[in-house]
mmCIF file of C-alpha atoms and ligand atoms in Angstrom:
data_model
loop_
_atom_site.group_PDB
_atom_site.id
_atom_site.type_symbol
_atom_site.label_atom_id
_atom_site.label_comp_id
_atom_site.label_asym_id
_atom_site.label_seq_id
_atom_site.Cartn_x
_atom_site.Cartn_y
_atom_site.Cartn_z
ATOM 1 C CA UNK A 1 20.008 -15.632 -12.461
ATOM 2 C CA UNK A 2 19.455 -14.055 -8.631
ATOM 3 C CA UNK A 3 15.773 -13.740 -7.740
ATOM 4 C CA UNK A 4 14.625 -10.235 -8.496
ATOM 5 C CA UNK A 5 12.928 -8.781 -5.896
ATOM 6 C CA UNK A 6 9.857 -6.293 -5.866
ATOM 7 C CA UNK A 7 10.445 -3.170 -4.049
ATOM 8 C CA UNK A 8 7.299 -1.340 -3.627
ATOM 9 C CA UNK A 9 7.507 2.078 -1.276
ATOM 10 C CA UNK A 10 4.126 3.202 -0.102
ATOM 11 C CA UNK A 11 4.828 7.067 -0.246
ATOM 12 C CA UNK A 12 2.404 9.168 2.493
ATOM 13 C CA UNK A 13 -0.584 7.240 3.411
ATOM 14 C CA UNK A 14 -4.184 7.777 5.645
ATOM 15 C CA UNK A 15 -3.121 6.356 9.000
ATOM 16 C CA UNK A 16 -0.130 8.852 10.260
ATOM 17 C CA UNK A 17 -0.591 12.198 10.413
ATOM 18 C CA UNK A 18 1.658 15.326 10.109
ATOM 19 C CA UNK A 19 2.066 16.066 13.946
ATOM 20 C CA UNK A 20 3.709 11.898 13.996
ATOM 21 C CA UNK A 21 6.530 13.136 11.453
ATOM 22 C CA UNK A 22 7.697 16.331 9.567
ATOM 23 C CA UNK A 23 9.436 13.493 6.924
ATOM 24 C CA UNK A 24 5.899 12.702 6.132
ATOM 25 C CA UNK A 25 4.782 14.185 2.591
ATOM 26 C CA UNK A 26 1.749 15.784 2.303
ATOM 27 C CA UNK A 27 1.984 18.688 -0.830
ATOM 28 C CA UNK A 28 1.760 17.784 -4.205
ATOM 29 C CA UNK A 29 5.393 18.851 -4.403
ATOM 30 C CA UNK A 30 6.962 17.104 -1.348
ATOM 31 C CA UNK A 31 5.169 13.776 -2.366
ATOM 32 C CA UNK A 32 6.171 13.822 -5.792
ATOM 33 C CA UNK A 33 9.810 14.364 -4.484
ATOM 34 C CA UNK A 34 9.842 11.664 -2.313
ATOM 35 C CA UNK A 35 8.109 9.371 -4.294
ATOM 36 C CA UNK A 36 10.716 10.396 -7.022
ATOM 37 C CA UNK A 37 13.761 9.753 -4.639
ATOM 38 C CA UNK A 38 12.384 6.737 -3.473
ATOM 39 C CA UNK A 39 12.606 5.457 -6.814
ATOM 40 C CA UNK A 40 16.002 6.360 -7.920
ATOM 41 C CA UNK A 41 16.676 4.616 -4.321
ATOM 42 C CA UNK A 42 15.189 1.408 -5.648
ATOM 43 C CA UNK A 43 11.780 0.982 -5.723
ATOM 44 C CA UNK A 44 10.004 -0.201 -8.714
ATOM 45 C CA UNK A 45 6.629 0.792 -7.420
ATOM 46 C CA UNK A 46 5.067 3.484 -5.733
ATOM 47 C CA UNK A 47 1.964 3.042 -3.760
ATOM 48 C CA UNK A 48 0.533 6.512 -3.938
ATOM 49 C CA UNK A 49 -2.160 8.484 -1.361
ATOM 50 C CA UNK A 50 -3.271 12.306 -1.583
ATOM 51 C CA UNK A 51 -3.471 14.505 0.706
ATOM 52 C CA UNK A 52 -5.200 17.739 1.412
ATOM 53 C CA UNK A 53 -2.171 20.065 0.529
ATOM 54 C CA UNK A 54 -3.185 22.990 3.068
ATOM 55 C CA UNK A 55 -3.527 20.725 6.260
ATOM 56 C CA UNK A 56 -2.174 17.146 5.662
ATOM 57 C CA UNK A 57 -5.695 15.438 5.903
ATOM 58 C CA UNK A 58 -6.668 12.537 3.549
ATOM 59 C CA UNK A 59 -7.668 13.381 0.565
ATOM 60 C CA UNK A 60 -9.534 11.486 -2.600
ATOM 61 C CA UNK A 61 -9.727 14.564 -4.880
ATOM 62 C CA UNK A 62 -7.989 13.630 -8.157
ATOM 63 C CA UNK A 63 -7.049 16.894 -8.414
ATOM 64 C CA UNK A 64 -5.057 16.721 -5.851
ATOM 65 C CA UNK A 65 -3.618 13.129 -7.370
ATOM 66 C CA UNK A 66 -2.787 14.700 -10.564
ATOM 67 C CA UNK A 67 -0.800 17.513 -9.231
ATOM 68 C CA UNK A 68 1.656 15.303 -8.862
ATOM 69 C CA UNK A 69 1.521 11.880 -10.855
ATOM 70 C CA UNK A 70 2.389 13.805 -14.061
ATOM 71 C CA UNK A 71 6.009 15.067 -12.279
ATOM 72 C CA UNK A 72 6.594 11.162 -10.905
ATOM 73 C CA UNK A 73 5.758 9.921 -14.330
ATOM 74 C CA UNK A 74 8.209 12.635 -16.278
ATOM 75 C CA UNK A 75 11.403 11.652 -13.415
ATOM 76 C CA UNK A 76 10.888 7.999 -13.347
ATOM 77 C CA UNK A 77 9.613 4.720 -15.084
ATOM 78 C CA UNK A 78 8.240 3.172 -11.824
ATOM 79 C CA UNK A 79 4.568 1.986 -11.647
ATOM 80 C CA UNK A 80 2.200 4.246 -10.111
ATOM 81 C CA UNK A 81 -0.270 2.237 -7.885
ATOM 82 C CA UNK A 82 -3.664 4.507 -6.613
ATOM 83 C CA UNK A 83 -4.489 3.534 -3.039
ATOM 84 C CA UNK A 84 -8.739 2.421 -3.652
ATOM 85 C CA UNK A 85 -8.470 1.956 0.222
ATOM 86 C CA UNK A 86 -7.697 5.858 1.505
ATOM 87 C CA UNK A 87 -10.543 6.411 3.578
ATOM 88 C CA UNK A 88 -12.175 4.851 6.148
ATOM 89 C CA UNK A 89 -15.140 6.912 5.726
ATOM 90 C CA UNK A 90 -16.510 7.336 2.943
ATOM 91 C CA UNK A 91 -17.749 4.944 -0.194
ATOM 92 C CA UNK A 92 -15.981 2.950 -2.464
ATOM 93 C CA UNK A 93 -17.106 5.190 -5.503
ATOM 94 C CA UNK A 94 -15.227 8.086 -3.755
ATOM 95 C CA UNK A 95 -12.028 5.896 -3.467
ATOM 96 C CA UNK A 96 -11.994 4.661 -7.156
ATOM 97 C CA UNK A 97 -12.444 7.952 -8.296
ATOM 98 C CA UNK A 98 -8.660 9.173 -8.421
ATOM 99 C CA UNK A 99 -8.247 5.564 -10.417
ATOM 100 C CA UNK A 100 -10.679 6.293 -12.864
ATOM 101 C CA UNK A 101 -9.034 9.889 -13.649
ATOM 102 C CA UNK A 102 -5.403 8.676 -13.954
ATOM 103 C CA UNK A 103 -5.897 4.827 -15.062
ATOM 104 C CA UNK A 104 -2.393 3.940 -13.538
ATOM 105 C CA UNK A 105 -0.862 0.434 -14.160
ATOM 106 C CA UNK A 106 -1.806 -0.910 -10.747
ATOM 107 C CA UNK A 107 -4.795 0.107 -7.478
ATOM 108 C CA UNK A 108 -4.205 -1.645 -4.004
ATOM 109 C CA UNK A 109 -7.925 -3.528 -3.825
ATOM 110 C CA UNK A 110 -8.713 -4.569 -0.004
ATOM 111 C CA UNK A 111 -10.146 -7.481 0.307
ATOM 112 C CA UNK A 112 -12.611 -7.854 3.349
ATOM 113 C CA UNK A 113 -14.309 -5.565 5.655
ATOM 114 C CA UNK A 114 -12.795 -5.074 9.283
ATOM 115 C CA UNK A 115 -11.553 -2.836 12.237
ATOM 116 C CA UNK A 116 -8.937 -0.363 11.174
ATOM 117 C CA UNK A 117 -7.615 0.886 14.206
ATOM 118 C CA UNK A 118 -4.449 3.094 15.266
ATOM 119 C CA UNK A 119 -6.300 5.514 18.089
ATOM 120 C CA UNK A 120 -3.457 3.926 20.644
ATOM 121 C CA UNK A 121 -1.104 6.275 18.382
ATOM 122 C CA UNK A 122 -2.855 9.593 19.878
ATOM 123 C CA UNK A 123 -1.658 8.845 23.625
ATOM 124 C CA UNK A 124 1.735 9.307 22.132
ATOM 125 C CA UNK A 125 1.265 12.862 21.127
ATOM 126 C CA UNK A 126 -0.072 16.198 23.527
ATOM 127 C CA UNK A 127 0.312 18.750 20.435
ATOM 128 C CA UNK A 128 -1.398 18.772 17.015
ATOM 129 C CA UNK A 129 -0.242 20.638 14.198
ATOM 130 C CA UNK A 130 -3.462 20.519 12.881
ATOM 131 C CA UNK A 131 -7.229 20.645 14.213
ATOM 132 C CA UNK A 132 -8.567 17.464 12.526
ATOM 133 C CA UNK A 133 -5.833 15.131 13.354
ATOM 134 C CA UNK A 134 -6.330 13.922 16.639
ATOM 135 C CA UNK A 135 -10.172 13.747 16.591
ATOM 136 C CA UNK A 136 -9.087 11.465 13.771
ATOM 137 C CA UNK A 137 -6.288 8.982 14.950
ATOM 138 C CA UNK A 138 -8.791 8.949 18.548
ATOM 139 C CA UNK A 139 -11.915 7.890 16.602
ATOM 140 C CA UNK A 140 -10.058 5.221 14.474
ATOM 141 C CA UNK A 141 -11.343 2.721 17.489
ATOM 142 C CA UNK A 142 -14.858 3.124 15.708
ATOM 143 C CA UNK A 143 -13.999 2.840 11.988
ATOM 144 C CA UNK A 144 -15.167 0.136 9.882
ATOM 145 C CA UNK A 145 -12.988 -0.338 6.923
ATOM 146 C CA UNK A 146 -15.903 -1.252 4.641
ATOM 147 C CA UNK A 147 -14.381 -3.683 1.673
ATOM 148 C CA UNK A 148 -17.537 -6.394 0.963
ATOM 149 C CA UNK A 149 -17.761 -8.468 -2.063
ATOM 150 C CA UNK A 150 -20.018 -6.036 -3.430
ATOM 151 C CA UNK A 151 -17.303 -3.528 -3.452
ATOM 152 C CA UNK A 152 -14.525 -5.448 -4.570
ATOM 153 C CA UNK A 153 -16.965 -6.802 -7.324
ATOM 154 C CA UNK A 154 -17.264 -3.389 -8.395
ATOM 155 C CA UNK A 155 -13.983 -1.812 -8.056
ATOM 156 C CA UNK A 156 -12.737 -5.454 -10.227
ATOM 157 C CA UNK A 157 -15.621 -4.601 -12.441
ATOM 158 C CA UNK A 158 -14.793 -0.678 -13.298
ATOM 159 C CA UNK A 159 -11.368 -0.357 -12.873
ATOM 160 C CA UNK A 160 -10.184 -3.841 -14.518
ATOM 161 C CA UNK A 161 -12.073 -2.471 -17.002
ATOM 162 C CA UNK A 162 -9.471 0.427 -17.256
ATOM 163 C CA UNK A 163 -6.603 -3.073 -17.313
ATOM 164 C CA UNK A 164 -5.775 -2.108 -14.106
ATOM 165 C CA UNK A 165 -3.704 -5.077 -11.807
ATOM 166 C CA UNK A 166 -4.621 -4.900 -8.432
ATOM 167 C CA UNK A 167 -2.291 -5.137 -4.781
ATOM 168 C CA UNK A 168 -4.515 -7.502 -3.129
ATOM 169 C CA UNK A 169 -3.928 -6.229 0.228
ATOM 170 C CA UNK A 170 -4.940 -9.598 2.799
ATOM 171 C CA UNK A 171 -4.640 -8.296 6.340
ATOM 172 C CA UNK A 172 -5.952 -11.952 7.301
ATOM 173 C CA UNK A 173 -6.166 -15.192 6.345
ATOM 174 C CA UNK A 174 -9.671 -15.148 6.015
ATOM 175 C CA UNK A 175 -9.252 -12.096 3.214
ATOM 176 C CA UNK A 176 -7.282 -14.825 1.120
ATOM 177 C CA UNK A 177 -10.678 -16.885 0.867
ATOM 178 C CA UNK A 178 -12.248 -13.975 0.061
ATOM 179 C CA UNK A 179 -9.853 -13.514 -2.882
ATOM 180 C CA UNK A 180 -10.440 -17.274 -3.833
ATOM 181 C CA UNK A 181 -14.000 -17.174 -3.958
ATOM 182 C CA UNK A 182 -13.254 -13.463 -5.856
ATOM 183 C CA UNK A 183 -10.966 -15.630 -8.213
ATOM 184 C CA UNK A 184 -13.107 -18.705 -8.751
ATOM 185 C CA UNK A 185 -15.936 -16.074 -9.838
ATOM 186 C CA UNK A 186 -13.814 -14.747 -12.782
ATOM 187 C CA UNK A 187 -13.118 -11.520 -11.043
ATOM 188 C CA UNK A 188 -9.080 -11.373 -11.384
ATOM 189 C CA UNK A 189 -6.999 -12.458 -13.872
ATOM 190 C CA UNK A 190 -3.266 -14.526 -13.087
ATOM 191 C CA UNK A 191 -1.000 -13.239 -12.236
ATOM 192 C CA UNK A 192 -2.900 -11.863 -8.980
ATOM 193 C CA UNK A 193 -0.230 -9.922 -6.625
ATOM 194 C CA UNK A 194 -1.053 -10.524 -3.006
ATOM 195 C CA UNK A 195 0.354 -7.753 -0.079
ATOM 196 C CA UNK A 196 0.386 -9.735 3.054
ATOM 197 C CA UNK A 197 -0.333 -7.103 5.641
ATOM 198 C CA UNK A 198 0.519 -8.150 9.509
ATOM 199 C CA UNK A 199 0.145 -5.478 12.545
ATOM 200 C CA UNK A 200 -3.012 -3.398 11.746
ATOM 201 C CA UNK A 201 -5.323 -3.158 14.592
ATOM 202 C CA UNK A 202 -8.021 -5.241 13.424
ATOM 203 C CA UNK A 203 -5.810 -7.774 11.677
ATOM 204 C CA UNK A 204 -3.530 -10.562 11.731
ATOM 205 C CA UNK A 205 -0.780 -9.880 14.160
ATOM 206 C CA UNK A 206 3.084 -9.099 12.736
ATOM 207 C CA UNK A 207 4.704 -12.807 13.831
ATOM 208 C CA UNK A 208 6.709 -14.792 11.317
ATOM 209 C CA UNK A 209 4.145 -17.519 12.407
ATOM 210 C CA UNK A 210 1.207 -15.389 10.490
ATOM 211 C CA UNK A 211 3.701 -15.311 7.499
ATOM 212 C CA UNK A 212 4.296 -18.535 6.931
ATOM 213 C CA UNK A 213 0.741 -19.761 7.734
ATOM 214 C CA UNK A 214 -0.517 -16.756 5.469
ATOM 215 C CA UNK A 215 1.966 -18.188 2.507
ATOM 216 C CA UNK A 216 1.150 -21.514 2.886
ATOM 217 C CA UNK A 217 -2.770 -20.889 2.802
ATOM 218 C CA UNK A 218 -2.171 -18.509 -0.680
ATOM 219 C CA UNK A 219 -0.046 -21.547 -2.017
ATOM 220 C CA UNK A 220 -3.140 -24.111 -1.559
ATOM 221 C CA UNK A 221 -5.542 -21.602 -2.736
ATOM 222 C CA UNK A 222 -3.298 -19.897 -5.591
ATOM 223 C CA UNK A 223 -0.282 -22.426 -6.824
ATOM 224 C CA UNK A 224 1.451 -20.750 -9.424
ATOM 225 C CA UNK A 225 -1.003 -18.477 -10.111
ATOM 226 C CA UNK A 226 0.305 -15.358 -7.452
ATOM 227 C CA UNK A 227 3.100 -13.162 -6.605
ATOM 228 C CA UNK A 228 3.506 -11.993 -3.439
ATOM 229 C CA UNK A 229 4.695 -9.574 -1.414
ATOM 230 C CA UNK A 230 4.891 -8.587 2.559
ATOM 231 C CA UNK A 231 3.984 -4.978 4.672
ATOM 232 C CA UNK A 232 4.877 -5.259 7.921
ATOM 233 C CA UNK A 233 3.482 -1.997 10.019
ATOM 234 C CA UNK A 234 5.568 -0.344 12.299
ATOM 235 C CA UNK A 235 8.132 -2.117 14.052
ATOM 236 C CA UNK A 236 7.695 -5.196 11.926
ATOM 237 C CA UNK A 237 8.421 -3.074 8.771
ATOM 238 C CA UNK A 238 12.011 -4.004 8.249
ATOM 239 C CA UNK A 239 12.143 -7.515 10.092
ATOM 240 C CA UNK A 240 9.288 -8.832 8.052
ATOM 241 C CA UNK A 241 10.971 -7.659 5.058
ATOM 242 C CA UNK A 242 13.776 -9.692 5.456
ATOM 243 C CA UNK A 243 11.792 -12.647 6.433
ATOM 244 C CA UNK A 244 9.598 -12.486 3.202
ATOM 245 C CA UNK A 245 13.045 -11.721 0.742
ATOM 246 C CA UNK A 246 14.641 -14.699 2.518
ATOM 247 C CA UNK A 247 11.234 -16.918 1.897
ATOM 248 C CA UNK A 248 11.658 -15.825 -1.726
ATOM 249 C CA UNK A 249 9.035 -12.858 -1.578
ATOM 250 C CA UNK A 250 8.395 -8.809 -2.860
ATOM 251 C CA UNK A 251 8.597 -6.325 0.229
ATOM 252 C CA UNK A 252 7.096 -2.589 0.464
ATOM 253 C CA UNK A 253 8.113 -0.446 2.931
ATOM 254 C CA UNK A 254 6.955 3.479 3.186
ATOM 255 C CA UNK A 255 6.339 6.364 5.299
ATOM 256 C CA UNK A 256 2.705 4.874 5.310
ATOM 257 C CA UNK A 257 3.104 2.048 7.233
ATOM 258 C CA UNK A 258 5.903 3.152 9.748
ATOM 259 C CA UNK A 259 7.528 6.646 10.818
ATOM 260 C CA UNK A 260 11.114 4.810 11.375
ATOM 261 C CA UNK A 261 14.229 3.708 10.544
ATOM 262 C CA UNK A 262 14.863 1.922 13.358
ATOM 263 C CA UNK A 263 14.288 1.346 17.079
ATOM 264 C CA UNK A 264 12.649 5.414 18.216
ATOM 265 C CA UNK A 265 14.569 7.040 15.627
ATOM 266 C CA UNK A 266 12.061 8.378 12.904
ATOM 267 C CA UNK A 267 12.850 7.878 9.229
ATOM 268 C CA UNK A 268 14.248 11.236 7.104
ATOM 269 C CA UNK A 269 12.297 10.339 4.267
ATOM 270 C CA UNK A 270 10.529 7.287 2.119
ATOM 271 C CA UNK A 271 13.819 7.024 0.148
ATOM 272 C CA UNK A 272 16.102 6.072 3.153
ATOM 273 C CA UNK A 273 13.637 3.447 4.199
ATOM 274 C CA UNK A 274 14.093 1.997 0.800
ATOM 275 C CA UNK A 275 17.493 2.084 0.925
ATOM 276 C CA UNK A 276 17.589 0.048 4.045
ATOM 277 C CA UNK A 277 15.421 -2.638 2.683
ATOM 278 C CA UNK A 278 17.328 -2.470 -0.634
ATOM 279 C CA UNK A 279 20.104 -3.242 1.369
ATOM 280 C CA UNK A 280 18.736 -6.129 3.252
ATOM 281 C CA UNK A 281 17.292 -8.071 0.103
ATOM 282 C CA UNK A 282 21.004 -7.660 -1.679
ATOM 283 C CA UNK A 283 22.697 -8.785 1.436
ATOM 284 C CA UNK A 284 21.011 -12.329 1.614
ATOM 285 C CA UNK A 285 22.015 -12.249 -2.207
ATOM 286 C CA UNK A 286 19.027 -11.369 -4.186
ATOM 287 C CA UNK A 287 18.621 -8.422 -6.842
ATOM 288 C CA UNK A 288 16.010 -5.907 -6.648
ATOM 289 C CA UNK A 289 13.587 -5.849 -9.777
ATOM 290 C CA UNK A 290 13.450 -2.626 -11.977
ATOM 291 C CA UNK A 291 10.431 -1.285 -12.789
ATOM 292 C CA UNK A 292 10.288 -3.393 -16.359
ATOM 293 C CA UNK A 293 11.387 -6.502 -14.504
ATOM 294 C CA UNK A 294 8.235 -5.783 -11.886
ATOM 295 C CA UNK A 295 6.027 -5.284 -14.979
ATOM 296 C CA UNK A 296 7.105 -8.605 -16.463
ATOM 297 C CA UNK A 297 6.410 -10.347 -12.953
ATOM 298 C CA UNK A 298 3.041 -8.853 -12.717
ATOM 299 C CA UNK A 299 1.590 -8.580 -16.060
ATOM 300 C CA UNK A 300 1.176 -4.842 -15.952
ATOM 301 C CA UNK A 301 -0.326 -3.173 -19.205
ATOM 302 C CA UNK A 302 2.298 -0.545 -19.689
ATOM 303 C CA UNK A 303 3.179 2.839 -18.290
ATOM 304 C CA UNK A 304 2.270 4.406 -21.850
ATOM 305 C CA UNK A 305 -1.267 3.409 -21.055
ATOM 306 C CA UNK A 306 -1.987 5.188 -18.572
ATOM 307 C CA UNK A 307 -3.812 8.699 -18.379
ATOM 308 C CA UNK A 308 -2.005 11.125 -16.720
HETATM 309 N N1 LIG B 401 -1.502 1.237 4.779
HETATM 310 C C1 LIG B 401 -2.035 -0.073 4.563
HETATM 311 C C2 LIG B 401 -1.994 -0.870 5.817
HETATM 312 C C3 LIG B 401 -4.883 1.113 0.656
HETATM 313 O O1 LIG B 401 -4.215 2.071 0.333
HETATM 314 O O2 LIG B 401 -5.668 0.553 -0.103
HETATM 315 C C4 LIG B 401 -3.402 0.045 4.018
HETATM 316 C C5 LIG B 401 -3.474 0.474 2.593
HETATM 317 C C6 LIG B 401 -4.848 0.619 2.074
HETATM 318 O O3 LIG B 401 -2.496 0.592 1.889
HETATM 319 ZN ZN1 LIG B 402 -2.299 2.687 1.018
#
């Protein structure tokens, strides 16, 4: 039987902003369509961020979450993942707290502190659509992205408690050691999932170098015990994707992580980026996973057990 691969579309995101894209979704109703056609396009999971529906700013209200995770859930069986990572500035109680509400199958858990940087983005742009956004995208060259083992203790601590899996999102190889010494300490539970990340400012650059060293370092650590998966930002979104589906990986792609569809030409929506990548992993002969199949491969607890 082909390989099934793990599609995984991360939907709207903290690091663009609505000025960058008019395909990026940022009302209850536009993410919950886009999340649902990227879904019917192929992807098994959805990696889900709120935003503030009057201005397109970050949000961690789980109001604002369940406006519309109970639409996704009624059009679709694919697992809802909760960003625990959506701000950069605030504290890791405020970013469980959509989690806690809506106790979906899977949370994306970063694992180390570092720079989390995309100011370069605001020389690109001389208009704003709205105030906060390029105060924000400028002052990203000061954020901290505060993950330390404290935090991760905690968020494994309250939210497995909810039998949450987590994305293990490893924007370095140093973030895989942290994960180790996370595992070794009883944290996590096998299967872990592990989302490479290459070409954040502030992490591990987007060559297929970093990939394969980044593997090879989770298969000494991990053996058997992982699944894995690769985000590559920006222009590395699609070429890394084939890369990891060739070395027999899971991808995620999204309006998150880049604006396009290829070379200057901005994406119409999450779905078409999925369809791409869709058609990339089928090409080189594998199948994509369904959202059962991805369940299976990660252990999930069950879309009926979740609260929303
Ligand atoms: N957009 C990714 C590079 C999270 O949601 O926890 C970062 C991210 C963080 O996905
Ligand atoms: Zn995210």
């Amino acid at each position: 039987m082909a390989k099934k691969v793990i599609i995984t579309c991360a939907v709207t995101g903290a690091i663009h902003t609505p000025t960058m894209s008019d395909a990026l979704p940022f009302t209850a109703e536009d993410i919950a369509h886009q999340a649902i056609e990227a879904a019917e396009a192929g992807a098994a999971v959805l990696h889900l961020h709120a935003r503030n529906p009057a201005d397109g700013s970050v949000s961690l209200d789980p109001d604002h979450f369940m406006a519309f995770l109970p639409t996704i859930k009624q059009s679709t069986n694919a697992v809802i993942n909760i960003s625990t990572g959506g701000s950069l500035l605030t504290t890791i109680d405020d970013r469980m707290a959509p989690a806690k509400r809506a106790s979906p199958e899977m949370c994306s858990l970063n694992m180390g502190s570092m720079n989390f940087a995309f100011h370069p983005l605001a020389t690109r742009y001389d208009d704003w659509k709205y105030e906060w956004e390029e105060a924000y995208v400028r002052n990203s060259d000061s954020y901290i992205f505060r993950n330390t083992f404290a935090d991760i203790a905690k968020v494994a601590r309250e939210l497995g408690e909810l039998d949450i899996k987590f994305e293990h999102e490893c924007y370095d190889v140093g973030h895989l050691y942290n994960l180790k010494f996370c595992m070794d300490q009883g944290l996590f539970k096998a299967p872990i999932f592990i989302q490479f990340i290459f070409g954040i400012l502030g992490g591990i650059g987007p060559e297929i170098d970093n990939l394969i060293f980044m593997k090879r370092t989770a298969d000494r650590l991990f053996g058997d015990q992982y699944q894995w998966s690769v985000l590559g930002a920006g222009g590395a979104q699609m070429p890394l994707a084939a890369a990891a589906a060739t070395m027999g990986g899971n991808v995620r792609v999204g309006l998150e992580d880049s604006l396009f569809i290829s070379r200057g030409k901005l994406a119409a929506s999450n779905a078409e980026q999925v369809r791409k990548v869709r058609e990339i992993v089928e090409g080189l002969g594998y199948a994509i996973a369904s959202p059962d199949e991805a369940r299976e491969m990660l252990a999930l607890k069950g879309g009926d057990r979740v609260t929303f």
